[in-house]
């Protein structure tokens, strides 16, 4: 959700019970402005929070002018002092995938993971148990990256591709119509397209290159990994990710108000097929 | 007011343009000449002669002639009675006259268009120019008549070429015609100043101007949808921009365009579809209107009920305020709607105590759950329900008994159904009402059975939001979604409803007498002497929080039910089955015991090194007024707060238990072993011939007369006989 319209967005997203206490709100409104100034971001998003056992991580993201360019992620424990997280790498994701369970809330906490590594001494090859230390900060980076890539949502038309390539916020976006708002195909993954390249020419024929440059949600696997609801008598559409429970996307049809927030434990719901 | 500045700005450019155009124009002269139709060619000289004559008095007569040329075709279009378009004559002669710059005649079409478009209503500037033009006229030298001729001619022909086109379009073209006239006039009056350039522009309908004209014609095309045309739209937009002078106009040009269009907005023709889309909003609003009006709708006999109703209604807003401090909650307006919905519930049912339990998220709709306690003796509906179900069970077993007697009946007895707990006790202590959204109808959930709880522990399903949805699962769930919802509510309540230590105490009368037999007490009452606990203590020590809802045993009940007593006949089978379940002594089932009521939550079991609760102070900035917030890690979404004296529990989430490992479906039940092959199963070999003969001989010898009588039988029952003996 946009840092500038934070209060309205929080109100809209409150149907899932994911709020912020008044002091957090106030401090976010203040500190995100400073973040925007200091880091020279074009736009600052309040991304959400990850519930830890001891403390919660509050996450914000800074966007450059090109909306799809890699985003800078910051975290804070008290909503005032923000620290920049390093960009996520494939290595990190692979490394942290072995860690299960809840976050602690202490970025310097180290998870211990024992794994078997093949050691070769001369001709002998034997396996040895090696204790790998994984920092929670690394895990945080990779989880945020995974969530962003999997379930960050943007309605169709809110961004447009300029002829020169960069993707900008569409000023003329006036919200989805009601009939569109009920379909998953009107929502896109807020990331660089992955599946779009694999589409056939026939499928691409109807796409508007300036708007349809991202992957729509409707082809997500497994089917049914989104819950789409009209709340307040169709005045608000709410998408909840079932794959990453805690991610809520809201959009008031026919207005520009839209955004997503993640409040959860930072764990993927791997039981999804059983639960549908 | 605009013109001077624009002229200043544009003129240098136009100079350049002009030169370029002049070069470009040359080839066109030939083309234009050849493409003239004979008629125009004929009429041309006449016109130009007239023009020539009137040339020196530009103010009065020359404008007339173009006007007269233009008006007849226009009249045709608009009908004979229509007034001729306002004469542009006086205005026509002035604009360029203020310009002392060379090359103006080519720039003129642009310029005149712009000035007039931008200020369609700008009559005053025009008149102002008129005066100026007078002066300009008078000072203008009138020497170069001959050159003027040729140029005029070219202008004429050019205009003639466009003439038919213009006429064929709608009357918005009038403007354009007028512009043409201006343009001629411009060039005419300005001409004298333009010695050097005139040669270049001599007598040619330029390609550029044709292109301009056709582009203009295109822009003037009326849209079939809105009835607008782009030309007017652009001019309106520019007017707006110049009127309002917004900052960074180029950035918001889209919205300006939209505003202008909205201003033009005419009544939509297809309102039908539009209204249909809006309908659900109205319906909800209508439903919720009832919530806000209910206070007034109540009748006179309210007074008596009021006392009770006021007690039964919880102060939702107060606890919502505290939960908001904790960062949980539904937003102010939704909470208030729920508050009103609860009031509606307490007004329409005989409810002694009511509480906002929480919200369970679903795939299509959500559930808002209210926890209520009926007044004594007013929950008879339940009893009826139970009877019905019991009868049904009996009927089934009766039907089975009437089957044939001869064949062996199945030894398998369904595991004994553990009866559900009575209302107001155990897991059925409270009654739960749900609705999908505030204002919707409240639906009472059925009471929960142990079997449902046991099964619900083994499955993990999303709620859909529709109570009748069947739960498709392994192991099969006895009931539909309303039962599953009820079972989850029971489990969540049992796990997460906590209160500060000392707030509740065991009741003295009922608790000890009735339940002491089993060494457990299941009722409690509020401690009148509760003095509150320091918030900081509540945060620092989990042992200051206690469970005030009974623990649910793995049997599925809160109070132990001994399945053996009631079924002494099948004791053995029971034991065998139970043995598998509990792994306890087979002969006497040990009573299953869970933590008693009011056990501190510090004794809760850890979830694989994860503490089951997280406590926190709501604000670190102002700790003196902060409240203690408790978050369950076992049931994500369950919260409790306490400010020392008050407390409340709240759940919002998907209704699932947390586990660090992924869900594993229960293994299939063991395959039943076949009957062991023993004496009853194996048969002897058939008797051999020798044996039969021997036995027959023995029989004949023994009883002869009998054999004679039953000879016929013997043939049939030979085998049986031999077997028997």
Short mmCIF file of C-alpha atoms in Angstrom, two decimals, chain A residues 122-259:
data_model
loop_
_atom_site.label_atom_id
_atom_site.label_comp_id
_atom_site.label_asym_id
_atom_site.label_seq_id
_atom_site.Cartn_x
_atom_site.Cartn_y
_atom_site.Cartn_z
CA UNK A 122 42.11 -38.02 -1.44
CA UNK A 123 40.22 -40.94 -2.91
CA UNK A 124 37.79 -41.43 -0.09
CA UNK A 125 34.43 -39.78 -0.35
CA UNK A 126 32.51 -39.66 2.84
CA UNK A 127 29.65 -37.67 4.19
CA UNK A 128 30.06 -35.42 7.07
CA UNK A 129 27.59 -33.47 9.11
CA UNK A 130 28.16 -29.80 8.80
CA UNK A 131 26.35 -27.23 10.84
CA UNK A 132 25.31 -24.34 8.70
CA UNK A 133 24.49 -21.06 10.31
CA UNK A 134 21.80 -19.08 8.63
CA UNK A 135 21.12 -15.54 9.69
CA UNK A 136 17.56 -14.52 10.14
CA UNK A 137 18.18 -11.42 8.09
CA UNK A 138 19.03 -13.56 5.11
CA UNK A 139 15.88 -15.52 5.61
CA UNK A 140 13.88 -12.35 5.84
CA UNK A 141 15.27 -11.15 2.55
CA UNK A 142 14.48 -14.35 0.77
CA UNK A 143 11.00 -14.69 2.21
CA UNK A 144 10.08 -11.16 1.21
CA UNK A 145 11.44 -11.81 -2.21
CA UNK A 146 9.45 -15.01 -2.54
CA UNK A 147 6.25 -13.37 -1.40
CA UNK A 148 6.79 -10.48 -3.75
CA UNK A 149 7.38 -12.74 -6.67
CA UNK A 150 4.53 -15.05 -5.88
CA UNK A 151 1.67 -12.91 -4.71
CA UNK A 152 2.24 -9.19 -5.10
CA UNK A 153 -0.79 -7.95 -6.97
CA UNK A 154 -1.63 -4.93 -9.06
CA UNK A 155 -4.89 -4.36 -10.91
CA UNK A 156 -4.83 -4.24 -14.68
CA UNK A 157 -4.38 -0.74 -15.95
CA UNK A 158 -2.83 0.72 -12.84
CA UNK A 159 0.54 0.60 -14.53
CA UNK A 160 1.38 1.14 -18.13
CA UNK A 161 4.37 0.53 -20.24
CA UNK A 162 5.84 3.55 -21.89
CA UNK A 163 7.13 3.20 -25.44
CA UNK A 164 10.68 3.43 -24.16
CA UNK A 165 10.32 0.50 -21.81
CA UNK A 166 10.01 1.77 -18.26
CA UNK A 167 6.75 1.14 -16.52
CA UNK A 168 4.94 4.02 -14.95
CA UNK A 169 1.96 4.57 -12.77
CA UNK A 170 -1.06 5.19 -14.90
CA UNK A 171 -2.48 8.50 -13.91
CA UNK A 172 -5.68 7.91 -15.78
CA UNK A 173 -6.43 4.66 -13.98
CA UNK A 174 -9.88 5.06 -12.60
CA UNK A 175 -10.30 1.63 -11.09
CA UNK A 176 -11.73 -1.54 -12.45
CA UNK A 177 -15.35 -1.81 -13.31
CA UNK A 178 -17.44 -4.04 -11.12
CA UNK A 179 -17.64 -6.87 -13.57
CA UNK A 180 -13.89 -6.80 -14.09
CA UNK A 181 -13.20 -6.59 -10.41
CA UNK A 182 -14.70 -10.01 -9.86
CA UNK A 183 -12.35 -11.74 -12.26
CA UNK A 184 -8.87 -12.88 -11.49
CA UNK A 185 -7.82 -12.04 -15.02
CA UNK A 186 -7.99 -8.34 -14.22
CA UNK A 187 -5.21 -8.63 -11.68
CA UNK A 188 -1.54 -8.96 -12.43
CA UNK A 189 1.48 -10.14 -10.58
CA UNK A 190 3.45 -7.10 -9.59
CA UNK A 191 6.75 -8.37 -10.96
CA UNK A 192 8.57 -8.92 -14.19
CA UNK A 193 6.54 -11.25 -16.38
CA UNK A 194 7.62 -14.84 -16.36
CA UNK A 195 4.95 -16.75 -18.15
CA UNK A 196 4.17 -14.14 -20.71
CA UNK A 197 7.04 -15.24 -22.90
CA UNK A 198 5.77 -18.77 -23.01
CA UNK A 199 2.42 -17.79 -24.40
CA UNK A 200 1.57 -18.60 -27.94
CA UNK A 201 1.07 -15.94 -30.52
CA UNK A 202 -2.61 -16.71 -30.54
CA UNK A 203 -2.92 -16.05 -26.86
CA UNK A 204 -0.95 -12.87 -27.15
CA UNK A 205 -3.08 -11.57 -29.97
CA UNK A 206 -5.66 -9.88 -27.80
CA UNK A 207 -3.25 -8.35 -25.36
CA UNK A 208 -2.74 -4.65 -25.21
CA UNK A 209 1.03 -4.24 -25.12
CA UNK A 210 0.90 -1.12 -23.02
CA UNK A 211 -1.26 -2.70 -20.34
CA UNK A 212 -0.89 -6.48 -20.56
CA UNK A 213 2.79 -6.75 -19.93
CA UNK A 214 2.56 -8.74 -16.73
CA UNK A 215 1.28 -12.17 -15.79
CA UNK A 216 -2.35 -12.34 -14.77
CA UNK A 217 -3.32 -14.15 -11.60
CA UNK A 218 -5.79 -16.46 -13.23
CA UNK A 219 -3.21 -19.02 -14.27
CA UNK A 220 -1.69 -19.43 -10.84
CA UNK A 221 -0.90 -22.89 -9.70
CA UNK A 222 -2.64 -24.50 -7.90
CA UNK A 223 -5.91 -23.27 -9.25
CA UNK A 224 -7.79 -21.72 -6.41
CA UNK A 225 -4.86 -20.20 -4.65
CA UNK A 226 -6.79 -16.96 -4.37
CA UNK A 227 -9.92 -16.10 -2.49
CA UNK A 228 -11.76 -13.22 -4.09
CA UNK A 229 -14.51 -11.55 -2.17
CA UNK A 230 -16.72 -8.56 -2.56
CA UNK A 231 -17.11 -6.83 0.74
CA UNK A 232 -19.22 -3.98 1.96
CA UNK A 233 -21.79 -4.75 -0.69
CA UNK A 234 -19.51 -4.68 -3.71
CA UNK A 235 -17.87 -1.48 -2.64
CA UNK A 236 -14.61 -3.27 -1.98
CA UNK A 237 -12.98 -6.24 -3.56
CA UNK A 238 -10.56 -8.21 -1.43
CA UNK A 239 -8.16 -10.81 -2.68
CA UNK A 240 -6.54 -13.09 -0.17
CA UNK A 241 -3.73 -15.33 -1.06
CA UNK A 242 -4.16 -18.84 0.19
CA UNK A 243 -0.66 -19.81 -0.76
CA UNK A 244 0.85 -17.16 1.46
CA UNK A 245 -1.86 -16.64 4.01
CA UNK A 246 -1.66 -13.15 5.35
CA UNK A 247 -1.39 -11.35 2.05
CA UNK A 248 -4.44 -9.21 1.44
CA UNK A 249 -5.03 -7.16 -1.65
CA UNK A 250 -7.83 -4.64 -1.67
CA UNK A 251 -9.30 -2.48 -4.34
CA UNK A 252 -12.32 -0.26 -4.31
CA UNK A 253 -13.78 -0.59 -7.80
CA UNK A 254 -13.99 2.63 -9.77
CA UNK A 255 -11.50 4.36 -7.59
CA UNK A 256 -7.75 4.41 -7.60
CA UNK A 257 -7.54 2.90 -4.17
CA UNK A 258 -5.71 -0.35 -4.31
CA UNK A 259 -2.81 -2.00 -2.64
#
